[in-house]
Short mmCIF file of C-alpha atoms in Angstrom, two decimals:
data_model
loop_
_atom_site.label_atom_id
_atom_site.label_comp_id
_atom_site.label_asym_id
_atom_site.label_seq_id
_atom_site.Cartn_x
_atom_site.Cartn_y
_atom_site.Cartn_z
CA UNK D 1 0.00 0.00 0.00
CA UNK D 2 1.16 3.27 -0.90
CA UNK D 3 0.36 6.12 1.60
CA UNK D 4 -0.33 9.05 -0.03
CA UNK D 5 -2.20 11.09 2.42
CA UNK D 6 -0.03 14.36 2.93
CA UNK D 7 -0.89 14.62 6.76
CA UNK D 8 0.51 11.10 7.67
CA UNK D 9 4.11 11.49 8.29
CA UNK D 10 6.71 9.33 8.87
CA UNK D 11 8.22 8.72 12.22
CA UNK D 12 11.84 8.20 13.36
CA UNK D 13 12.58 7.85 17.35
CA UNK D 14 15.65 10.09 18.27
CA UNK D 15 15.90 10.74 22.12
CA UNK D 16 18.51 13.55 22.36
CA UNK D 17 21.87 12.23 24.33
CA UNK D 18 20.63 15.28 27.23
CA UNK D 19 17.49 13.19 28.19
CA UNK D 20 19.51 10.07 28.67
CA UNK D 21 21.90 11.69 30.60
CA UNK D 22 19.30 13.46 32.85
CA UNK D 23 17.59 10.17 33.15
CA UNK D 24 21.01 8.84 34.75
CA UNK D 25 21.67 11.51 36.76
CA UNK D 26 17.89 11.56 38.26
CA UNK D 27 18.50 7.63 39.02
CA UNK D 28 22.10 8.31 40.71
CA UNK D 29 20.59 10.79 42.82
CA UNK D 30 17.09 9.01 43.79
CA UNK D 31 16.56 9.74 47.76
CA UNK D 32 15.17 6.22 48.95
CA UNK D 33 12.75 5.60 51.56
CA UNK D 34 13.23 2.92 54.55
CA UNK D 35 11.22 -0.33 54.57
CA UNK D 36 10.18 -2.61 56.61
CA UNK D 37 11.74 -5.73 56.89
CA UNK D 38 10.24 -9.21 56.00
CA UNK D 39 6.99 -7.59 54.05
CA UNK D 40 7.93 -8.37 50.83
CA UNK D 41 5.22 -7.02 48.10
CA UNK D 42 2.99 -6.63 51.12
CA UNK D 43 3.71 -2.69 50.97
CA UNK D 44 4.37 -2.53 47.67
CA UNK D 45 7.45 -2.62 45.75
CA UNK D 46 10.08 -3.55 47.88
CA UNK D 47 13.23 -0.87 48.01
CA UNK D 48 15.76 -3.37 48.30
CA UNK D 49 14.42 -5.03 44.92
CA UNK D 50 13.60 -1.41 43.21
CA UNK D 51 16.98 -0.10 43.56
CA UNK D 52 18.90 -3.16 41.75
CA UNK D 53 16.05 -2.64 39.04
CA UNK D 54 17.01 1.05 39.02
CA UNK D 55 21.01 0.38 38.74
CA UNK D 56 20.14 -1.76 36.45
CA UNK D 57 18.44 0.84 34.17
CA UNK D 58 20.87 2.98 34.96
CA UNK D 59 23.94 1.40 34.25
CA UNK D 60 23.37 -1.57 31.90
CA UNK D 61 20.43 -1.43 29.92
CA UNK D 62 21.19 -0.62 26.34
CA UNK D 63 18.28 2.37 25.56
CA UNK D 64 20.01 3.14 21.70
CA UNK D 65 19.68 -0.71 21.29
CA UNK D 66 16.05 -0.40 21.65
CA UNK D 67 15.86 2.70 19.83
CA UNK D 68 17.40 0.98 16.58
CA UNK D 69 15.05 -1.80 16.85
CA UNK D 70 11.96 0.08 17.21
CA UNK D 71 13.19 2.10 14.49
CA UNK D 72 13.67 -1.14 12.52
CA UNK D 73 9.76 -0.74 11.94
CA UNK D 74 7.50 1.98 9.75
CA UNK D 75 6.16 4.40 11.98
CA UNK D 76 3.92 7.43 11.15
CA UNK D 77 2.32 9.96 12.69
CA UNK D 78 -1.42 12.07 11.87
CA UNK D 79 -3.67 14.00 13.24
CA UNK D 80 -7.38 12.92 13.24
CA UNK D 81 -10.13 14.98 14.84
CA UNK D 82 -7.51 17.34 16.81
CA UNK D 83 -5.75 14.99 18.56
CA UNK D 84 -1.98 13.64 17.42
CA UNK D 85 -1.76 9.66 16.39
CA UNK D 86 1.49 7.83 16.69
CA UNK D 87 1.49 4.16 14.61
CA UNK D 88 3.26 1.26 13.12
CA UNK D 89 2.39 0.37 9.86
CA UNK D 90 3.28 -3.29 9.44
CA UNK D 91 2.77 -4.79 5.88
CA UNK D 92 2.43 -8.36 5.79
CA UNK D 93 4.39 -9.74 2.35
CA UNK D 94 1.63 -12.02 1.80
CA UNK D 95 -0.71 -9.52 -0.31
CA UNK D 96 -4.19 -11.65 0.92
CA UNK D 97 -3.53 -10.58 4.12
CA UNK D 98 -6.17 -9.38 6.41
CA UNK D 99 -5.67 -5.72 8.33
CA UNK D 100 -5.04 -6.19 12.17
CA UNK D 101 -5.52 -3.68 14.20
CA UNK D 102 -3.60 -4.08 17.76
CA UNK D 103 -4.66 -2.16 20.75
CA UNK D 104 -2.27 -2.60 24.11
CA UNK D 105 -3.51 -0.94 27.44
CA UNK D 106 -2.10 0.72 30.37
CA UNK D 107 0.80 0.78 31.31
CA UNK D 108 1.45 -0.59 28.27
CA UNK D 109 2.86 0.32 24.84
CA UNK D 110 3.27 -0.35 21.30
CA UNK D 111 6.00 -2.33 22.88
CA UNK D 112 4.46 -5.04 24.00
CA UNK D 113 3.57 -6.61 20.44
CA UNK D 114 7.12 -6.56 19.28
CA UNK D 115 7.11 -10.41 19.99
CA UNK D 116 4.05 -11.02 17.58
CA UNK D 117 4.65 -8.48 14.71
CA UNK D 118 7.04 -10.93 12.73
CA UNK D 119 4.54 -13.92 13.47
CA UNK D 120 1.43 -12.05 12.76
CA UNK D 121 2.72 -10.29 9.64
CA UNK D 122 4.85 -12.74 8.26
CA UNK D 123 3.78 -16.32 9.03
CA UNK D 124 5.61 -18.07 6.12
CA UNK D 125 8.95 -16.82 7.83
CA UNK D 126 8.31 -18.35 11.29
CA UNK D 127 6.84 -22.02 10.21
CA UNK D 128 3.40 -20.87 9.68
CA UNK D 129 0.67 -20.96 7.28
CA UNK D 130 0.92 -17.63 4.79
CA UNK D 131 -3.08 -17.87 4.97
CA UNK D 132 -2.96 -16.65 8.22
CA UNK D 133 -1.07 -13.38 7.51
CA UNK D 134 -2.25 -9.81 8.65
CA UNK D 135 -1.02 -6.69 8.06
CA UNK D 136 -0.15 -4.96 11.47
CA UNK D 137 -1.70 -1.31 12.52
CA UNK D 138 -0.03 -0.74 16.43
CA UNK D 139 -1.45 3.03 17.32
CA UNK D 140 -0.37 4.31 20.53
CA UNK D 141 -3.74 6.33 21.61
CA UNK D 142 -3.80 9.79 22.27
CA UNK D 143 -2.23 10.58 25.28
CA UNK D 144 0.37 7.69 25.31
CA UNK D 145 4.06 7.60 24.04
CA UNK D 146 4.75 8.84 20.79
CA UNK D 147 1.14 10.35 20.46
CA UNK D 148 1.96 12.60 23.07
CA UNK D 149 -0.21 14.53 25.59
CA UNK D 150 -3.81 14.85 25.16
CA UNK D 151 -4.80 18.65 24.91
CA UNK D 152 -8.70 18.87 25.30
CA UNK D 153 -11.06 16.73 28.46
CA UNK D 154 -12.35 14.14 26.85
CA UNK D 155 -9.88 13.09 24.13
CA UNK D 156 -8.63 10.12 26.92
CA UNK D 157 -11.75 8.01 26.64
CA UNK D 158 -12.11 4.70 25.42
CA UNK D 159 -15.03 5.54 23.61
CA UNK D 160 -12.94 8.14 22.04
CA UNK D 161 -9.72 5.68 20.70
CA UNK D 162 -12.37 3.65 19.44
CA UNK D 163 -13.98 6.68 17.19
CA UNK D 164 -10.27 7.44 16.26
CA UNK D 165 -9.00 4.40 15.32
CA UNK D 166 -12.12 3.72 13.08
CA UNK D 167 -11.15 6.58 11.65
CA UNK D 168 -7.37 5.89 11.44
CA UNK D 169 -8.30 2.32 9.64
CA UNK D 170 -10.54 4.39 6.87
CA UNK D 171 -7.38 6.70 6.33
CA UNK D 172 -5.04 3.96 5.59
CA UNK D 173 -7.65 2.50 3.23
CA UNK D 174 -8.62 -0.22 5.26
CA UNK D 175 -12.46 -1.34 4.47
CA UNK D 176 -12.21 -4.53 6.28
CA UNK D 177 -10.15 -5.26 9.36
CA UNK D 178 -10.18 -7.07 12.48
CA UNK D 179 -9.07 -6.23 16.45
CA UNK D 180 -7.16 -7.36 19.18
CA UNK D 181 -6.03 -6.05 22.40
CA UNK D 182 -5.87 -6.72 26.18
CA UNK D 183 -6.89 -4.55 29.02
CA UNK D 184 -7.41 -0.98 27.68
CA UNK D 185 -7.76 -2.74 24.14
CA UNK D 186 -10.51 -5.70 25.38
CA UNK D 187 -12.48 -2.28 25.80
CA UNK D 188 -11.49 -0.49 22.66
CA UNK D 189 -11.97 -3.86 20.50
CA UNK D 190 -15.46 -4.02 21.25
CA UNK D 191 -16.48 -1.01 20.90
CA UNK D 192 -14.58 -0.68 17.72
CA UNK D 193 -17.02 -3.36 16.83
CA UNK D 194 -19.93 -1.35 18.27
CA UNK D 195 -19.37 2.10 16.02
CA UNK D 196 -17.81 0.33 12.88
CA UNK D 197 -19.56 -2.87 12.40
CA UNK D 198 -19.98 -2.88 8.80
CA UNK D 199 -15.78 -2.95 8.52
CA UNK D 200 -14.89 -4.42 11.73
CA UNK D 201 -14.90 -8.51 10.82
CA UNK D 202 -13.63 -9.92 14.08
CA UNK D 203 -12.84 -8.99 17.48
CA UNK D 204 -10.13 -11.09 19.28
CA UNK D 205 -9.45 -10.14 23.11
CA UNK D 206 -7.33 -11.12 25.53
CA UNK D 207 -8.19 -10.52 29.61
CA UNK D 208 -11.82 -9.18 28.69
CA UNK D 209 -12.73 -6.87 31.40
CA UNK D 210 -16.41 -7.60 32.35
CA UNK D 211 -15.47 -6.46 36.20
CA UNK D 212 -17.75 -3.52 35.41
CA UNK D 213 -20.94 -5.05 34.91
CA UNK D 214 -20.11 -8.20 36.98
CA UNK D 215 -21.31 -6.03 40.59
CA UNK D 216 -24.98 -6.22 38.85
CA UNK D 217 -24.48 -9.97 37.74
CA UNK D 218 -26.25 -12.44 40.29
CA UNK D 219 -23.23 -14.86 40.64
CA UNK D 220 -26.26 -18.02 41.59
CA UNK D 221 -26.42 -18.01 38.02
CA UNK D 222 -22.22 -18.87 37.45
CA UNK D 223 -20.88 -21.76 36.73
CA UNK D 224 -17.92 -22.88 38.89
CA UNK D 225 -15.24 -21.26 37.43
CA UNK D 226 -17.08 -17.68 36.75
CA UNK D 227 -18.06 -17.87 40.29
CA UNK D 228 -14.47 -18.15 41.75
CA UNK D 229 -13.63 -15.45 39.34
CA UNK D 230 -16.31 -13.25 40.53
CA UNK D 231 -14.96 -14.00 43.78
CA UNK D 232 -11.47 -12.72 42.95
CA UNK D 233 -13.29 -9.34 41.45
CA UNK D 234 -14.38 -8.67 45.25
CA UNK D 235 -11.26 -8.04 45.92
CA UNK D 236 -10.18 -6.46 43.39
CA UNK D 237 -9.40 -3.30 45.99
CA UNK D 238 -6.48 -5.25 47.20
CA UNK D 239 -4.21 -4.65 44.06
CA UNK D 240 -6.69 -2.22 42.56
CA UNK D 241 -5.67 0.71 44.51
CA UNK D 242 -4.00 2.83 41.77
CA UNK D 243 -6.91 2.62 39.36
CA UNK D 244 -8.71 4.32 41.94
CA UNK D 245 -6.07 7.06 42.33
CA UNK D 246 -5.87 7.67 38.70
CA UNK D 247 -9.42 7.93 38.19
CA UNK D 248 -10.31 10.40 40.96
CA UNK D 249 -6.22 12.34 41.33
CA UNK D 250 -4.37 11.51 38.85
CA UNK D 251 -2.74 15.30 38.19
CA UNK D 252 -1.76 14.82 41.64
CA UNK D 253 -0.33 11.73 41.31
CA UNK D 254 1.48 12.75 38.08
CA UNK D 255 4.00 14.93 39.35
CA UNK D 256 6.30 12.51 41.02
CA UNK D 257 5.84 10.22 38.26
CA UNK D 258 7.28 13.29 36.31
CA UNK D 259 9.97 14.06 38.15
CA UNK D 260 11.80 10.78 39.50
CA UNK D 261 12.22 8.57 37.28
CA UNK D 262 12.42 5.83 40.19
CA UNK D 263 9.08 6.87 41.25
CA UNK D 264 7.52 6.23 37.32
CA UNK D 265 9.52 2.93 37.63
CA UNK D 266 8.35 1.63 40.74
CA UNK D 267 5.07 2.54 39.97
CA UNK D 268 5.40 0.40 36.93
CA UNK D 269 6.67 -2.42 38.43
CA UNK D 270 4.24 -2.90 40.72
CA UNK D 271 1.40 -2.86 37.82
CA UNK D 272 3.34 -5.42 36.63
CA UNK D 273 4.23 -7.09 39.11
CA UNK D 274 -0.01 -7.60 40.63
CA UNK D 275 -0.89 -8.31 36.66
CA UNK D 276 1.32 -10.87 34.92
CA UNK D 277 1.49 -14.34 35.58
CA UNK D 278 0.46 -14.93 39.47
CA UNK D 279 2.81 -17.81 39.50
CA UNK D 280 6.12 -15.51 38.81
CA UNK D 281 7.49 -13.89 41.82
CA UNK D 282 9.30 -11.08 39.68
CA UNK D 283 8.07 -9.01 36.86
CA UNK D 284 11.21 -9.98 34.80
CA UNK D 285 10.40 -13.53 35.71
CA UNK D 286 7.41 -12.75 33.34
CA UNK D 287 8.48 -10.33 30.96
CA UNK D 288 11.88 -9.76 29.67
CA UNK D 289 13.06 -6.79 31.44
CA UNK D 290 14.90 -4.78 29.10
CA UNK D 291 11.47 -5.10 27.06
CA UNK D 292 9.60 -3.92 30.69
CA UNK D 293 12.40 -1.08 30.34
CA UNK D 294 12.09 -0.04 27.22
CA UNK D 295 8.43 0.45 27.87
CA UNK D 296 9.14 2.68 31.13
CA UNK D 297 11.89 4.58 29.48
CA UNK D 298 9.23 5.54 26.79
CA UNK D 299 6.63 7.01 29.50
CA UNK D 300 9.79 8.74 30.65
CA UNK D 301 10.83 10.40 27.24
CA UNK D 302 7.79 11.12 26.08
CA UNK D 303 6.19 13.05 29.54
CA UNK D 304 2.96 11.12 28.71
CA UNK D 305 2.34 9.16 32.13
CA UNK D 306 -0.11 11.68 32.91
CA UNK D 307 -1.71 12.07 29.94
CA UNK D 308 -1.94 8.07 29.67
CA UNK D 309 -3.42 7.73 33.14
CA UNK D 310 -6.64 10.29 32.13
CA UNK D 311 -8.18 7.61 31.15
CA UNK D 312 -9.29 6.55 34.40
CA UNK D 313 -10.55 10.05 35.04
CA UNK D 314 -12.03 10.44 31.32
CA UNK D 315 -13.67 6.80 30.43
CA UNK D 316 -16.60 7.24 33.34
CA UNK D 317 -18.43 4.45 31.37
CA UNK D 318 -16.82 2.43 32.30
CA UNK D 319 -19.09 -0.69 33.76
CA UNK D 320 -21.95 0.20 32.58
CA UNK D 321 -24.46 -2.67 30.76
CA UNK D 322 -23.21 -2.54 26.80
CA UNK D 323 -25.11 -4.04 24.15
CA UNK D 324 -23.59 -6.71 21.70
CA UNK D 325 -22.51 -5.53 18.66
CA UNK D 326 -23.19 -8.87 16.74
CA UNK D 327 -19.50 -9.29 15.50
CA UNK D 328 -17.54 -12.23 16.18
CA UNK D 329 -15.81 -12.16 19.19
CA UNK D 330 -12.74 -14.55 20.14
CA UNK D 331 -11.64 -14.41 24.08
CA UNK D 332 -8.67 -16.04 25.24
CA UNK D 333 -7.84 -16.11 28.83
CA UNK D 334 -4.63 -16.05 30.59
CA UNK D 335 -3.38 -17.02 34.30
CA UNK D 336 -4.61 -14.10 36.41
CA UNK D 337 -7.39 -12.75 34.15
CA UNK D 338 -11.06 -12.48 35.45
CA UNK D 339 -13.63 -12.63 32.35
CA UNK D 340 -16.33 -13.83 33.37
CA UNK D 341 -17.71 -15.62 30.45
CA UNK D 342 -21.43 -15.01 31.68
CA UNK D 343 -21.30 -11.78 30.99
CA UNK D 344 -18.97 -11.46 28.43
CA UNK D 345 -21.33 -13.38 26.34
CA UNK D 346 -24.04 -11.07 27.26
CA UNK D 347 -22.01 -8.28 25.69
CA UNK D 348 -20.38 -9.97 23.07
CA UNK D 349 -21.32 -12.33 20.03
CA UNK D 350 -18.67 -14.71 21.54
CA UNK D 351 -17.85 -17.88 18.98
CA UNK D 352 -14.85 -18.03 20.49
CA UNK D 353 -13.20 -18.89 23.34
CA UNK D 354 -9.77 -20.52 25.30
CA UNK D 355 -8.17 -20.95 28.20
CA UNK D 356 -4.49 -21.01 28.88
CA UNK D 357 -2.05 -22.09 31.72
CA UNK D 358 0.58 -19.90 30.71
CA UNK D 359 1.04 -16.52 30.01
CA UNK D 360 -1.05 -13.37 31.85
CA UNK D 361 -2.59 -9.79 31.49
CA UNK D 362 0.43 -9.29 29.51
CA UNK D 363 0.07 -11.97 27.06
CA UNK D 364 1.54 -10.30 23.96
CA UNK D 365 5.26 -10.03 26.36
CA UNK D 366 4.42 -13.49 28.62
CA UNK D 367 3.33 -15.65 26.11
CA UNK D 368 3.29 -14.01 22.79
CA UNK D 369 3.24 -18.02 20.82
CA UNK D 370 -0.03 -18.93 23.15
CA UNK D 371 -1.80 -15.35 21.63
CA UNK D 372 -0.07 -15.86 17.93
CA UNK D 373 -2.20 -19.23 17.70
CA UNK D 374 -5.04 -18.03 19.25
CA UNK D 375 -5.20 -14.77 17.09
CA UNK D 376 -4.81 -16.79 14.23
CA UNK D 377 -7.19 -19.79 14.84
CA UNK D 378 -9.82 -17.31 15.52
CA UNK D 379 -9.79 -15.15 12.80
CA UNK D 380 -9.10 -18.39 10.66
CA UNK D 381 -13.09 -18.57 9.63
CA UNK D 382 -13.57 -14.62 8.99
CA UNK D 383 -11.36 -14.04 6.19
#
């Protein structure tokens, strides 16, 4: 495909020497708190473990390393509707293939489908069937990385990304395309499916958040295994505790995160850390950490980790009862993740659906094989 629209431009990731340096500096000079001892993750992240993390970062992680390979893909940048879109543009070689469009959450990035863009795109090349190719479109939404900070209330809103990336699909001359995404992008997906259902074939999700309308759901009516996830959603306030901070302070919140850069990472971590795989005591142990890195250092660079967090503040709907949109819907579920298929099929025209031992909220990073097959099995019958 040849883009020809003059507003879509490309995009090359330079971070001036300056910002690493102040990064390093700002590490080398963190003022730690105490801790107590023998808590663990009780209190959070524990300082002991943080500041090996942070050395690490400072000292031996490779950040123009990870520049040159996310340069090693087309990126672009528009505007659509006022608001600044940062994407890569992934062209599968096989010329059948079907548009993909891939939606990661928060904290997340565009970096967490680097694992799946060679499989996804170019299936031929990795042992796969060239039948099950997709061309790749990775946005980051408005307010997060290379997008940069939202300018106007409102523009952080899941209903919002969805609108925009409909429209962001029509620009690249995409009439017929498909979804996934996790977490921010299980909510996005849908509603993609919702606003654009004539183009929208298939929408694959991983981690479906149904938490929302689960507090109306009688769980009498759940099987087994949706009851003991219901059960886990009760206590959701135990690990929950920054959504509620980010959806009721997060300006507040957002000046630490701005200024020390072992505040943004700990704060990180410890997302990670309560999402991925429950059976990992570390978040490395689940995601490779200069990948986990490489996805802080980019809220770092870019100043968008308050701009990225508005979207608890923004996307009120959130939980509320939503209608199915009648498109085919593919949910695969990872250790840790609470869909609760009840309702999920309430919402959704579900046809498909699978459940994994491996792998967690994060499954593009923690099990990006598991969520290659699954991707491609479901939107096998929909080309």
């Amino acid at each position: 495909m040849t883009i020809t629209h003059e507003d879509i431009r490309p995009f090359h990731i330079d971070i001036p020497d300056t910002q690493l340096d102040d990064l390093k500096a700002r590490l080398a000079d963190t003022r730690w708190p105490d801790e107590l001892p023998d808590v663990g993750w009780d209190y959070g992240v524990p300082v002991s473990y943080l500041k090996q993390l942070a050395e690490y970062w400072r000292t031996t992680y490779d950040w123009r390393a990870q520049e040159k390979r996310l340069n090693g893909y087309d990126q672009f940048v528009t505007e659509i509707d006022g608001v600044n879109v940062h994407f890569l543009h992934v062209r599968s070689p096989e010329p059948d293939a079907l548009p993909l469009l891939l939606i990661h959450g928060w904290p997340g990035t565009f970096v967490e489908f680097l694992d799946v863009i060679g499989p996804l795109s170019d299936p031929r090349s990795y042992g796969g069937d060239p039948r099950d190719a997709f061309h790749l479109v990775i946005p980051s939404p408005p307010g997060f990385a290379f997008s940069g900070p939202t300018r106007r209330v409102g523009d952080a809103n899941s209903d919002r990304y969805a609108e925009v990336f409909a429209a962001l699909m029509a620009k690249l001359g995409y009439d017929r395309y498909g979804t996934q995404g996790g977490d921010l992008g299980s909510i996005v997906g849908p509603q993609l499916g919702r606003i654009d259902t004539e183009h929208v074939v298939g929408v694959h999700v991983n981690g479906l958040l149904t938490m929302g309308a689960a507090w109306g759901a009688d769980p009498s009516t759940f099987d087994e295994a949706d009851q003991k996830r219901f059960a886990e959603l009760q206590n959701f306030d135990a690990i929950g505790g920054y959504a509620a901070i980010q959806s009721t302070r997060p300006q507040s919140l957002a000046v630490g995160m701005h200024d020390s850069p072992a505040g943004l990472l700990c704060w990180l971590a410890d997302i990670f850390h309560n999402f991925s795989n429950p059976a990992k005591e570390l978040p490395e142990d689940a995601v490779d950490k200069d990948a986990f890195l490489t996805n802080v250092s980019i809220y770092w660079f870019t100043e968008t980790f308050a701009s990225s967090t508005r979207i608890y503040k923004e996307s009120q709907q959130w939980g509320a009862e939503l209608r199915s949109s009648g498109v085919p819907t593919g949910c695969a579920l990872f250790p840790g993740d609470t869909t609760i298929r009840a309702i999920a099929e309430r919402e959704n025209n579900v046809v498909h659906w699978k459940e994994y031992d491996r792998g967690g909220h994060f499954a593009a990073m923690e099990a990006p094989d598991l969520l290659v097959a699954d991707v491609r099995a479901f939107f096998r019958t929909l080309r």
